[in-house]
Amino acid sequence: MYSTSNWEVQWESSGHSSDVFSLSFSPKSNLIASGSSDKMVRLWDVGTGDCCFSSTGHDRIITWVVYSPRGDQVASASNDKTLRLWDVSAGKHHHTLKGHTNFVLHVAYSPMGNDIASCSTDKTVRLWNAETGTCRRTLNGHRDIVKSVVYSPQGDQVASASDDRTVRLWNAITGTCLHVLTGHASSVRFAVFSPQGDQVASASKDKTVKLWDLETGTCRHTLSGHTNYVNSVVYSPRGSSVASASVDGTARLWDVEAGSCLQTLSGHSKVVRDVAFSPAGDQVATRGDDTTVRLWDAEAGTSRHLSSGHVARVWSVKYSPAGDQAASCSKDGTVRLWDVETGACRYILTGHIREVYSVAFSSQGDMLASSDNYGVIRLWDVQTGSCRLIMKEHINLIFRIAYSPRDDQIASCSRDSTVRLWNTTTGECIHTLNGHDDFVKGIMYSPGGDRIASRSNDKTVRLWDTTTGDCLHIFIGSREGITSVAYMPEGGKVIILGGDKTLRMIDVGTGTSRHMLPGINVRAYSSRGGVAVSSGDDTLHLWDIESGEHLHSLAGHVDNDFHVIIFSPQGRRVATCSRDNTIRVWSVAWGQCLAVIQAHSDISSITWSTKVELNYLVIGFDDGSVAMWQMMDDGDPHHVRMRWRQTKGELTVKDASIQDVRGLSQANRKLLEQRGAVGKPTPHFREASKKVLDMASVVSSFKSLSSGMDGGSSSATNTSVERSEQHVGQVKELQPLKARRYTM
């Protein structure tokens, strides 16, 4: 359950063992009822999340649950062909209503709570006495499955919606059919009365909503606009508007009097199942198959809150220049702005049709650019979350976008083999840079903004004049292509990393180049730090780019498939990620592992904070979650803790602890636990027989502390520590820094 003020998770229940199909709040108490395909009805305390009642009785899936208006009863409908009435106060079964000959799909109470209406795949509607459980009427007439049933506000009429393409109005007392509302071209999925009871709105598989006058039985308006089935419809509290939810992934707000569309609420990435107005009518809530609930401003049509993080792979994560916000973009078609300190999602930026591949902040941090696989760029106001400009010229996927240093331009590179320069004020395309013969995968402005470098799958790097759009130099890479390109801080040189793992330094003025680190398989480099990383077996190596000197060997990963290697902004640290599902943070100066972060899912993107003093590391995962870790600068330069993780609506904020303690003696383990450094080991870590170098160095750091412990255990602990150090002989060479392992 979520709080609607901030959409934080209030509690989460795991009581049901299968899909939950229906929920109903009690109108009188602090309870909520749920019905599930596990055949159970459960009542929950809204405040604590505790299960107050768990039913047994239904033999098949429960399709619907609803509270009575007085809140003293719950009715449940099931595929076992029955309805059951439950006494809430006593917590027991009250009546079993038998009569339907097939699945019961829907149930509704009359406004006074004395009667119940139900509908079934047996093509009938039944009216029941809620006190005795007896069937008063069986309403025959529909020629196909009846999908929904509802009482009028006065309780004197019942409306039923059917797959036979009709809505029928029935006298709730006599059971006679008052009107057959025909006109839909396909199945009617849902029907609802207006608050005044003088109209009915129906939602159909024919992609329309129809508004019906109950006095005449005629259609007043057909509301067209959805591009797929309409699942549900609801009136606003005053009856002046209706909201509809559709399989096309949108909800729409309609004016009842004029029959016109007021707003299209776009943002869900999948089918929208349900829609509801707030009691005041100023907000609309929608629920979609993308596992999200959205809260919209009914006047502006803008999304105000979302109860979930990304629901698909995160392609890129970027920090704002001030370091107080982070932006992520995903395969789910959304961009999200995160508050770095709290982990709260500030805005969900919707509008892209498909996957969003790249995001970039302006140098002032007030604007954010995003690009998608349809060749569209959007500029967003970071303060308001509104879209300022939409730029469409590319005819294919955009791989990267970048702001110029002065924020007056945006550059984009695309699968259409072009680079384009855009005016950030007008959205006009200033230059189209033609010349590459294949996809353009990367771009980077020079520090002064007067030049831009582009790299392409045609195995070339081109340098362009950003004022004239002229191509100044063309550099041909290796047969394996070019992996990355970057300007050196002074702007006079460009570094190119080839697909064959070679590194070249190019003089921008003369166009001459020279090979750096010949014979070394370079994987990544820091132009600011002047160092490069190469790979070999399971070990990484640090090199000085200018001198070619080998600086350090970085050993620790147990898989040599390194898919993310990224330096911190100043080049002082480097984060590496391999298929062993760990992220290791290394000191460039010492060449030692500072921390090992155990990931909960495959890692798709890592970025360092742009503010050097913060040392934040934000990680995007294939499951759509985003997490932030911080390198603490509190006298212990190797202390790392997870600040927050956002996973499909659940925000986790906690400190981390060392996990990889297997292979240590009981005495060593007890010592570390007493110092608060160790958590419970998790089963996915390597087996006990493999001694861990980084943990041995941690043990070494506690050696002096153990000598001051009271009692006879201190000498035994010292002996045990020494044995661990003897087992891993290299530890004594690594005294300045101690590594730690953390888990997510």
XYZ file of C-alpha atoms in Angstrom:
744
model
C 0.000 0.000 0.000
C 1.217 3.492 -0.918
C 0.724 6.895 0.649
C -0.840 9.280 -1.894
C 0.994 12.254 -0.395
C 4.474 11.042 -1.323
C 3.879 7.570 -2.855
C 6.163 5.909 -0.370
C 5.401 2.261 0.339
C 3.456 2.102 3.619
C 3.416 -1.680 3.786
C 3.694 -4.672 1.516
C 1.908 -7.971 2.011
C 2.915 -11.412 0.821
C -0.167 -13.176 2.203
C -1.694 -14.289 -1.091
C 0.145 -17.039 -2.931
C -1.033 -16.011 -6.402
C -2.394 -13.083 -8.465
C -4.665 -10.587 -6.691
C -7.614 -9.770 -8.991
C -9.711 -7.414 -6.886
C -9.432 -4.938 -3.984
C -12.076 -3.020 -2.044
C -11.708 -0.436 0.733
C -14.130 -0.528 3.628
C -16.320 2.615 3.719
C -16.533 2.559 7.520
C -13.331 1.066 8.938
C -9.585 0.874 8.466
C -9.749 -2.339 6.430
C -9.232 -3.444 2.848
C -10.469 -6.674 1.234
C -8.591 -8.610 -1.445
C -9.550 -11.526 -3.670
C -7.034 -13.748 -5.410
C -6.559 -16.649 -7.780
C -5.343 -18.568 -4.702
C -9.129 -18.916 -3.873
C -8.784 -16.776 -0.731
C -10.479 -13.604 0.508
C -8.335 -11.675 2.965
C -9.008 -8.589 5.104
C -6.078 -6.300 5.900
C -5.495 -3.563 8.469
C -4.664 -0.457 6.415
C -2.516 1.020 9.171
C -0.280 -1.958 9.885
C -0.629 -4.237 6.869
C -1.590 -7.140 9.169
C -3.992 -9.771 7.834
C -7.098 -9.705 10.060
C -9.084 -12.427 8.324
C -8.366 -15.170 5.818
C -11.239 -17.115 4.262
C -11.611 -20.635 3.023
C -14.575 -21.804 1.022
C -14.281 -20.915 -2.647
C -13.007 -23.756 -4.832
C -11.715 -21.658 -7.725
C -10.355 -18.214 -8.632
C -12.005 -15.222 -6.930
C -12.929 -12.710 -9.619
C -14.351 -9.832 -7.532
C -14.661 -8.603 -3.949
C -16.661 -5.623 -2.711
C -17.635 -4.127 0.661
C -21.252 -3.384 1.474
C -22.094 0.339 1.867
C -22.291 -0.097 5.652
C -18.962 -1.901 5.730
C -20.330 -4.824 7.753
C -20.235 -7.329 4.898
C -17.936 -8.388 2.049
C -19.260 -10.148 -1.047
C -16.966 -12.300 -3.197
C -17.592 -13.724 -6.671
C -15.791 -16.773 -8.006
C -15.237 -19.066 -10.937
C -16.732 -21.815 -8.761
C -20.182 -20.414 -9.853
C -21.003 -19.037 -6.372
C -20.994 -15.818 -4.397
C -20.139 -15.768 -0.728
C -21.061 -13.179 1.891
C -18.671 -12.656 4.795
C -19.467 -11.106 8.181
C -16.651 -8.608 8.764
C -17.062 -8.151 12.525
C -17.316 -11.884 13.260
C -14.748 -12.811 10.610
C -16.789 -15.723 9.307
C -18.771 -16.939 6.335
C -22.400 -15.715 6.342
C -24.083 -17.061 3.157
C -23.246 -18.969 -0.023
C -25.297 -17.744 -2.976
C -25.876 -20.526 -5.496
C -27.758 -20.300 -8.757
C -25.390 -19.256 -11.528
C -24.427 -22.145 -13.811
C -21.031 -20.747 -14.825
C -18.289 -18.341 -13.686
C -19.473 -15.329 -11.660
C -17.554 -12.293 -12.966
C -18.865 -9.282 -11.038
C -20.903 -8.360 -7.990
C -22.354 -5.049 -6.746
C -24.318 -3.875 -3.685
C -27.365 -1.646 -3.900
C -26.873 1.836 -2.364
C -28.651 0.792 0.861
C -26.773 -2.517 1.013
C -29.954 -4.615 1.229
C -29.586 -6.205 -2.196
C -26.817 -7.624 -4.367
C -26.557 -7.929 -8.156
C -24.262 -10.440 -9.853
C -23.465 -11.338 -13.455
C -22.004 -14.426 -15.045
C -20.698 -16.150 -18.119
C -24.037 -18.014 -18.035
C -25.498 -14.835 -19.714
C -27.704 -13.931 -16.712
C -27.919 -11.251 -14.031
C -29.182 -12.308 -10.603
C -30.576 -10.117 -7.814
C -30.100 -11.383 -4.238
C -31.284 -10.467 -0.745
C -28.116 -9.553 1.168
C -29.674 -10.451 4.533
C -30.936 -13.940 3.724
C -28.796 -14.870 0.714
C -31.855 -15.866 -1.343
C -32.178 -15.117 -5.067
C -35.012 -12.635 -5.737
C -34.809 -12.417 -9.528
C -32.981 -13.958 -12.476
C -32.721 -11.454 -15.322
C -32.619 -13.160 -18.702
C -32.176 -11.408 -22.016
C -28.494 -11.112 -22.807
C -27.302 -13.441 -25.572
C -23.668 -13.637 -24.443
C -21.419 -13.318 -21.382
C -22.384 -10.499 -18.988
C -19.218 -8.625 -18.028
C -20.355 -6.104 -15.389
C -23.342 -5.024 -13.353
C -24.076 -1.838 -11.380
C -26.925 -0.251 -9.369
C -28.190 3.253 -10.043
C -27.541 5.844 -7.279
C -31.223 5.603 -6.281
C -31.091 1.803 -6.244
C -34.186 1.413 -8.423
C -32.368 0.343 -11.595
C -29.576 -2.045 -12.582
C -27.377 -1.750 -15.676
C -25.572 -4.744 -17.175
C -22.893 -4.789 -19.909
C -22.439 -7.804 -22.175
C -20.393 -9.387 -24.927
C -23.598 -9.299 -27.001
C -22.715 -5.593 -27.702
C -25.579 -4.238 -25.581
C -26.226 -2.566 -22.247
C -29.508 -3.493 -20.591
C -31.378 -1.416 -18.012
C -33.496 -3.361 -15.539
C -36.081 -2.421 -12.932
C -34.411 -3.542 -9.701
C -37.755 -4.278 -8.017
C -39.696 -6.136 -10.727
C -36.779 -7.393 -12.824
C -38.331 -6.142 -16.053
C -36.064 -4.848 -18.835
C -36.564 -1.101 -19.318
C -34.194 -0.452 -22.233
C -31.797 -2.334 -24.464
C -29.060 0.124 -25.405
C -27.715 -0.880 -28.815
C -25.086 0.786 -30.977
C -21.716 -0.607 -29.974
C -19.965 -2.561 -32.719
C -18.287 -4.992 -30.323
C -18.361 -6.362 -26.785
C -19.347 -3.929 -24.013
C -16.896 -4.358 -21.178
C -18.182 -1.949 -18.547
C -21.123 0.304 -17.722
C -21.610 2.936 -15.019
C -24.383 5.329 -13.916
C -23.874 9.078 -13.665
C -24.036 10.508 -10.095
C -27.494 11.930 -10.855
C -28.689 8.596 -12.230
C -29.978 10.090 -15.506
C -27.204 8.729 -17.735
C -25.156 5.603 -18.305
C -21.667 5.483 -19.799
C -20.495 2.281 -21.489
C -16.983 1.204 -22.497
C -16.536 -1.139 -25.435
C -14.104 -3.278 -27.343
C -15.029 -1.155 -30.385
C -12.635 1.537 -28.987
C -15.449 3.929 -28.012
C -17.342 5.168 -24.973
C -21.058 5.890 -25.368
C -23.181 8.177 -23.176
C -26.839 7.143 -22.933
C -29.947 9.107 -21.919
C -31.960 6.868 -19.581
C -35.280 8.611 -20.120
C -35.305 7.935 -23.849
C -32.806 5.059 -24.064
C -30.930 6.885 -26.837
C -27.211 7.548 -27.293
C -26.327 11.186 -26.588
C -22.641 11.006 -27.541
C -20.145 8.521 -28.939
C -16.703 9.364 -27.561
C -14.108 8.370 -30.171
C -10.351 8.763 -29.859
C -8.924 5.630 -28.276
C -7.027 3.415 -30.709
C -7.771 0.132 -28.939
C -10.316 -1.508 -26.612
C -11.745 0.642 -23.798
C -11.535 -1.288 -20.524
C -13.433 0.936 -18.101
C -15.193 4.263 -17.689
C -16.121 6.382 -14.658
C -18.001 9.635 -14.021
C -16.502 12.530 -12.092
C -18.206 13.228 -8.714
C -20.267 16.057 -10.218
C -21.048 14.150 -13.406
C -19.673 16.847 -15.707
C -16.930 14.642 -17.143
C -16.011 10.989 -17.603
C -12.647 9.248 -17.653
C -11.891 6.174 -19.742
C -9.036 3.646 -19.642
C -7.850 1.783 -22.711
C -5.674 -1.015 -24.048
C -3.920 1.688 -26.123
C -1.999 2.682 -22.964
C -3.840 5.962 -22.372
C -6.669 7.355 -20.288
C -8.898 10.124 -21.601
C -11.024 12.800 -19.937
C -14.242 13.762 -21.743
C -16.746 16.595 -21.413
C -20.185 15.034 -20.866
C -22.210 17.937 -22.229
C -20.189 18.515 -25.400
C -18.964 14.959 -25.915
C -15.454 16.269 -26.593
C -12.066 15.034 -25.355
C -10.591 17.321 -22.683
C -7.303 15.538 -21.992
C -5.343 12.516 -23.157
C -3.353 11.104 -20.245
C -0.291 9.494 -21.817
C 2.449 7.890 -19.775
C 1.675 4.255 -19.147
C 3.836 1.957 -21.266
C 1.236 -0.820 -21.385
C -2.536 -1.402 -21.131
C -4.446 0.898 -18.727
C -6.881 -1.303 -16.770
C -8.680 0.978 -14.305
C -9.430 4.651 -13.838
C -10.944 6.528 -10.869
C -11.640 10.122 -9.802
C -10.667 11.483 -6.408
C -13.642 12.510 -4.180
C -13.051 16.168 -5.048
C -12.776 15.386 -8.750
C -9.493 17.264 -9.139
C -7.347 14.159 -9.587
C -7.549 10.965 -11.607
C -5.835 7.691 -10.707
C -4.971 5.081 -13.333
C -3.611 1.544 -13.050
C -1.737 -0.150 -15.879
C -0.199 -3.445 -16.844
C 3.194 -1.701 -16.645
C 2.893 -2.318 -12.857
C 2.392 1.383 -12.149
C -0.309 3.526 -10.592
C -0.378 7.126 -11.776
C -2.046 10.130 -10.172
C -2.993 12.895 -12.625
C -4.081 16.491 -12.302
C -7.562 16.432 -13.859
C -7.291 20.031 -15.044
C -3.778 20.006 -16.496
C -3.656 16.359 -17.527
C -0.164 15.984 -16.078
C 1.117 13.015 -14.101
C 1.762 13.981 -10.479
C 2.922 10.773 -8.849
C 3.970 7.284 -9.838
C 4.215 4.264 -7.599
C 7.020 2.518 -9.462
C 10.542 2.811 -10.745
C 11.485 1.796 -14.284
C 9.882 -1.449 -15.396
C 12.463 -2.356 -18.032
C 16.188 -2.069 -18.655
C 17.849 1.237 -17.744
C 19.931 2.388 -20.719
C 21.702 5.375 -19.198
C 22.083 7.321 -15.945
C 23.489 10.857 -15.698
C 24.145 13.269 -12.806
C 23.183 16.930 -12.874
C 26.149 19.348 -12.743
C 25.288 20.265 -9.135
C 25.158 16.588 -8.207
C 21.805 16.927 -6.429
C 19.789 15.127 -9.097
C 20.199 12.145 -11.382
C 18.362 11.301 -14.582
C 17.743 7.801 -15.906
C 16.258 6.628 -19.184
C 14.867 3.237 -19.962
C 13.538 0.733 -22.420
C 10.114 1.461 -20.861
C 9.974 4.775 -22.776
C 10.294 7.073 -19.753
C 12.876 9.407 -18.264
C 12.998 9.746 -14.496
C 14.475 12.534 -12.390
C 15.725 11.385 -8.971
C 16.540 13.340 -5.835
C 20.058 12.157 -5.016
C 19.785 12.723 -1.282
C 16.499 10.916 -0.661
C 16.187 8.582 -3.649
C 12.690 9.912 -4.338
C 11.537 10.144 -7.948
C 10.807 13.833 -8.606
C 9.317 13.486 -12.077
C 8.447 10.821 -14.597
C 8.940 12.454 -17.984
C 6.633 10.854 -20.527
C 6.087 11.536 -24.190
C 8.623 9.357 -25.963
C 6.881 6.616 -27.911
C 9.502 3.913 -27.471
C 12.847 3.248 -25.799
C 14.824 6.252 -24.529
C 18.535 5.671 -25.104
C 20.308 8.815 -23.949
C 19.947 11.718 -21.522
C 22.121 14.794 -20.992
C 21.950 17.719 -18.547
C 22.754 21.265 -19.593
C 25.845 22.747 -17.918
C 23.575 24.879 -15.712
C 21.507 21.843 -14.762
C 18.213 23.578 -15.519
C 17.436 21.600 -18.663
C 17.554 17.921 -19.585
C 17.666 16.459 -23.085
C 16.498 12.945 -23.962
C 16.485 10.971 -27.207
C 14.719 7.836 -28.382
C 14.851 5.142 -31.021
C 12.384 7.020 -33.240
C 14.862 9.851 -33.811
C 13.106 12.325 -31.496
C 14.818 14.657 -28.993
C 12.912 16.264 -26.142
C 14.090 19.130 -23.933
C 12.675 19.169 -20.399
C 12.507 21.851 -17.735
C 14.132 20.221 -14.710
C 12.235 22.384 -12.207
C 8.740 21.727 -13.548
C 9.147 18.463 -15.458
C 7.460 20.018 -18.508
C 8.582 19.456 -22.093
C 9.925 22.682 -23.626
C 10.933 21.570 -27.127
C 10.566 18.566 -29.420
C 13.137 18.187 -32.220
C 12.493 15.849 -35.145
C 14.894 15.570 -38.070
C 16.697 12.259 -37.593
C 15.057 9.366 -39.394
C 16.355 6.631 -37.113
C 17.499 5.837 -33.579
C 19.590 8.477 -31.771
C 22.504 6.910 -29.887
C 23.874 9.943 -28.020
C 23.085 13.560 -27.274
C 25.344 16.210 -25.725
C 25.052 19.851 -24.680
C 27.702 22.316 -25.809
C 29.709 23.937 -22.964
C 27.724 27.179 -23.412
C 24.353 25.343 -23.580
C 23.487 27.116 -26.842
C 23.682 23.900 -28.851
C 22.787 20.246 -28.604
C 24.544 17.650 -30.724
C 22.970 14.318 -31.629
C 24.308 11.291 -33.473
C 22.164 8.657 -35.091
C 21.794 5.352 -36.853
C 20.951 7.454 -39.945
C 24.748 8.141 -40.242
C 24.473 11.856 -39.440
C 25.378 14.251 -36.652
C 23.011 17.154 -36.109
C 23.522 20.416 -34.232
C 20.442 22.076 -32.727
C 19.637 25.525 -31.361
C 18.468 24.997 -27.759
C 16.296 28.128 -27.771
C 14.314 27.535 -30.957
C 14.768 23.804 -31.509
C 15.957 24.543 -35.057
C 18.486 22.196 -36.694
C 21.517 24.426 -37.359
C 23.713 21.930 -39.190
C 23.437 18.399 -40.496
C 26.939 16.929 -40.536
C 27.081 14.431 -43.388
C 30.105 12.306 -44.211
C 29.984 9.134 -42.154
C 28.991 6.001 -44.076
C 27.540 4.044 -41.156
C 25.919 4.465 -37.720
C 27.363 7.353 -35.678
C 27.706 5.982 -32.140
C 29.457 8.745 -30.140
C 29.999 12.508 -29.980
C 31.927 14.900 -27.741
C 32.343 18.681 -27.701
C 35.750 20.227 -27.208
C 36.182 22.146 -23.910
C 35.687 25.434 -25.783
C 32.686 24.191 -27.725
C 34.095 25.255 -31.123
C 34.798 21.671 -32.225
C 32.976 18.363 -31.962
C 34.333 14.857 -32.474
C 32.172 12.025 -33.807
C 32.895 8.299 -34.073
C 31.152 5.914 -36.401
C 30.797 2.267 -37.317
C 32.506 3.235 -40.585
C 35.728 3.020 -38.468
C 36.475 6.742 -38.627
C 36.553 9.709 -36.257
C 35.649 13.095 -37.721
C 36.362 16.513 -36.215
C 33.841 19.226 -37.125
C 33.658 23.010 -36.805
C 30.473 23.701 -34.788
C 30.042 27.187 -36.278
C 30.290 26.329 -39.975
C 29.525 22.612 -39.878
C 32.666 21.891 -41.907
C 34.631 18.661 -41.474
C 38.186 19.556 -40.373
C 39.859 16.151 -40.046
C 39.115 12.497 -40.723
C 40.984 9.822 -38.757
C 40.788 6.211 -39.847
C 40.679 3.654 -37.043
C 41.519 -0.024 -36.886
C 39.767 -2.808 -38.778
C 37.798 -3.555 -35.599
C 36.390 -0.028 -35.513
C 36.442 2.642 -32.796
C 35.146 2.163 -29.242
C 35.344 5.708 -27.828
C 36.664 9.193 -28.411
C 37.382 11.998 -25.924
C 39.037 15.387 -25.773
C 41.935 15.951 -23.395
C 41.214 18.694 -20.806
C 43.244 21.352 -22.627
C 41.271 20.701 -25.827
C 44.276 20.414 -28.116
C 44.318 16.637 -28.285
C 41.834 13.831 -28.812
C 42.162 10.270 -27.538
C 40.724 7.441 -29.637
C 40.233 3.910 -28.335
C 40.048 1.378 -31.145
C 38.052 -1.820 -31.312
C 41.382 -3.631 -31.391
C 42.079 -2.181 -27.887
C 44.713 0.283 -29.172
C 44.953 3.871 -27.951
C 45.861 6.818 -30.189
C 46.525 10.451 -29.316
C 45.629 12.968 -32.046
C 46.835 16.572 -32.263
C 43.755 18.608 -33.219
C 45.787 21.408 -34.806
C 48.002 19.336 -37.090
C 45.935 16.199 -37.431
C 48.923 14.018 -36.596
C 48.519 10.987 -34.364
C 50.693 8.605 -32.394
C 50.024 5.246 -30.785
C 49.936 5.162 -27.002
C 50.576 1.979 -25.019
C 51.417 -0.180 -28.066
C 50.614 -3.856 -27.648
C 48.269 -3.217 -24.693
C 44.581 -4.223 -24.821
C 43.132 -0.948 -23.539
C 39.517 -1.141 -22.296
C 38.964 2.363 -20.889
C 40.867 5.521 -20.084
C 40.639 8.766 -18.126
C 41.647 11.783 -20.190
C 41.747 13.897 -17.026
C 43.706 11.380 -14.968
C 46.018 10.375 -17.792
C 45.609 6.658 -17.053
C 44.185 3.690 -18.938
C 42.823 0.268 -17.998
C 43.651 -2.896 -19.928
C 42.369 -6.438 -19.464
C 44.044 -9.811 -19.357
C 42.493 -13.041 -18.084
C 40.601 -12.127 -14.875
C 42.942 -9.237 -14.110
C 42.803 -5.559 -15.075
C 45.886 -3.355 -15.382
C 46.433 0.378 -14.885
C 48.825 2.258 -17.184
C 50.217 5.785 -17.457
C 49.149 6.954 -20.919
C 52.047 9.334 -21.606
C 54.959 7.271 -20.281
C 53.507 3.811 -20.956
C 54.457 2.740 -17.415
C 52.528 -0.152 -15.860
C 51.104 1.195 -12.612
C 49.045 -1.556 -10.971
C 47.368 -4.937 -11.467
C 43.723 -5.012 -10.365
C 42.903 -8.593 -9.333
C 39.626 -9.743 -7.833
C 36.928 -10.300 -10.463
C 36.235 -13.970 -11.170
C 35.026 -13.362 -14.724
C 36.958 -11.561 -17.451
C 33.890 -10.293 -19.306
C 34.123 -6.658 -18.194
C 31.107 -4.844 -19.629
C 31.337 -1.560 -17.685
C 34.561 0.292 -16.766
C 34.219 3.943 -15.744
C 36.566 6.454 -14.115
C 35.467 9.050 -11.570
C 35.444 12.661 -12.887
C 38.940 13.442 -11.585
C 40.330 10.042 -12.505
C 41.163 9.126 -8.900
C 38.986 6.032 -8.792
C 37.717 3.535 -11.319
C 34.613 1.327 -11.082
C 34.640 -1.995 -12.913
C 31.822 -4.435 -13.503
C 32.041 -7.961 -14.867
C 29.687 -10.847 -15.504
C 30.399 -12.107 -11.984
C 27.717 -9.530 -11.035
C 30.019 -7.467 -8.842
C 31.117 -3.860 -9.057
C 34.603 -3.175 -7.754
C 35.843 0.300 -6.903
C 39.612 0.770 -7.184
C 42.052 3.465 -6.104
C 44.039 4.634 -9.137
C 46.903 5.825 -6.920
C 47.228 2.647 -4.859
C 45.859 0.124 -7.337
C 43.849 -1.571 -4.622
C 40.195 -2.537 -4.383
C 38.327 -0.190 -2.055
C 34.956 -1.929 -2.160
C 33.090 -4.818 -3.749
C 29.389 -4.262 -4.359
C 27.346 -7.392 -4.991
C 24.609 -6.561 -7.514
C 21.090 -8.021 -7.328
C 20.626 -7.930 -11.114
C 22.618 -7.500 -14.317
C 24.150 -4.024 -14.515
C 23.422 -1.868 -17.556
C 24.816 1.554 -16.633
C 27.089 3.205 -14.054
C 27.856 6.880 -13.557
C 29.918 8.871 -11.053
C 28.701 12.063 -9.429
C 29.861 15.234 -11.165
C 30.631 16.758 -7.750
C 34.033 15.463 -6.699
C 33.426 15.900 -2.976
C 30.268 13.739 -3.026
C 31.729 10.557 -4.571
C 28.337 9.114 -5.407
C 27.991 6.139 -7.731
C 24.593 5.624 -9.393
C 23.891 2.248 -10.983
C 21.147 1.263 -13.428
C 20.062 -2.362 -13.741
C 18.443 -4.559 -16.362
C 15.409 -5.089 -14.105
C 14.642 -1.343 -14.228
C 15.881 -0.479 -10.728
C 18.253 2.365 -9.877
C 20.538 2.502 -6.815
C 23.078 4.924 -5.364
C 26.215 4.186 -3.344
C 28.515 6.673 -1.662
C 32.263 6.544 -1.079
C 32.459 8.062 2.391
C 35.147 10.608 3.217
C 35.072 10.381 6.999
C 38.608 9.412 7.871
C 38.143 5.944 6.408
C 38.631 6.386 2.656
C 37.401 2.864 1.931
C 33.997 3.074 3.556
C 31.118 2.671 1.081
C 27.439 2.536 1.860
C 24.276 2.207 -0.167
C 22.203 5.371 0.163
C 19.069 4.153 -1.604
C 17.613 1.777 -4.158
C 14.366 2.235 -6.072
C 12.843 -0.986 -7.383
C 9.314 -0.939 -8.839
C 7.859 1.328 -6.184
C 9.928 0.139 -3.216
C 12.470 2.649 -1.949
C 15.139 1.009 0.186
C 17.415 3.246 2.256
C 20.002 1.525 4.391
C 23.673 1.097 5.247
C 25.536 -1.885 3.885
C 27.823 -4.331 5.667
C 30.557 -6.766 4.722
C 29.094 -10.005 3.436
C 31.924 -12.115 2.026
C 33.156 -13.716 5.255
C 33.195 -17.349 4.247
C 36.484 -19.114 4.764
C 37.234 -17.239 8.004
C 37.588 -18.954 11.350
C 34.839 -18.603 13.947
C 37.117 -16.409 16.073
C 37.828 -14.019 13.200
C 34.177 -13.895 12.261
C 33.157 -13.159 15.847
C 35.761 -10.407 16.048
C 34.431 -8.678 12.923
C 30.822 -9.012 14.084
C 31.743 -7.394 17.402
C 33.202 -4.465 15.457
C 29.951 -4.099 13.475
C 31.617 -4.823 10.161
C 29.959 -8.054 9.112
C 26.432 -9.043 8.152
C 25.022 -12.490 7.566
C 26.634 -14.179 4.552
C 24.319 -14.777 1.626
C 24.216 -18.063 -0.279
C 25.287 -16.670 -3.640
C 28.785 -15.760 -2.464
C 31.676 -18.050 -3.250
C 32.118 -21.185 -1.201
C 34.011 -21.335 2.080
C 37.016 -23.109 0.627
C 38.015 -20.031 -1.376
C 39.856 -17.604 0.874
C 39.129 -13.981 0.117
C 42.040 -11.579 -0.171
C 40.050 -8.448 0.572
C 38.547 -9.918 3.738
C 41.961 -11.037 4.952
C 43.127 -7.438 4.743
C 40.075 -6.350 6.743
C 40.966 -8.892 9.390
C 44.456 -7.442 9.417
C 43.034 -3.994 10.138
C 41.373 -5.339 13.300
C 44.466 -7.121 14.542
C 45.607 -4.320 16.791
C 42.091 -3.903 18.181
C 41.881 -7.550 19.200
C 44.873 -7.236 21.539
C 42.894 -4.893 23.758
C 39.938 -7.253 24.250
C 39.246 -8.580 27.740
C 39.464 -12.258 28.716
C 41.341 -15.214 27.342
C 39.729 -15.064 23.906
C 42.059 -12.284 22.738
C 45.108 -14.480 22.376
C 43.113 -17.114 20.507
C 41.761 -14.415 18.213
C 45.230 -13.003 17.557
C 46.488 -16.448 16.658
C 43.551 -16.966 14.313
C 44.119 -13.611 12.625
C 47.791 -14.439 12.087
C 46.864 -17.756 10.520
C 44.527 -16.038 8.107
C 47.284 -13.595 7.157
C 49.711 -16.429 6.595
C 47.210 -18.151 4.346
C 47.099 -15.115 2.027
C 50.691 -13.996 1.716
C 50.153 -10.840 -0.318
C 48.180 -9.028 2.375
C 51.150 -7.291 4.033
C 51.983 -5.455 0.797
C 48.528 -3.824 0.768
C 48.462 -2.145 4.169
C 47.464 1.419 3.168
C 44.018 0.417 1.896
C 41.524 -2.244 2.998
C 38.756 -3.485 0.759
C 35.208 -4.232 1.794
C 32.362 -6.127 0.214
C 28.793 -4.870 0.187
C 25.566 -6.297 -1.095
C 22.531 -4.706 -2.692
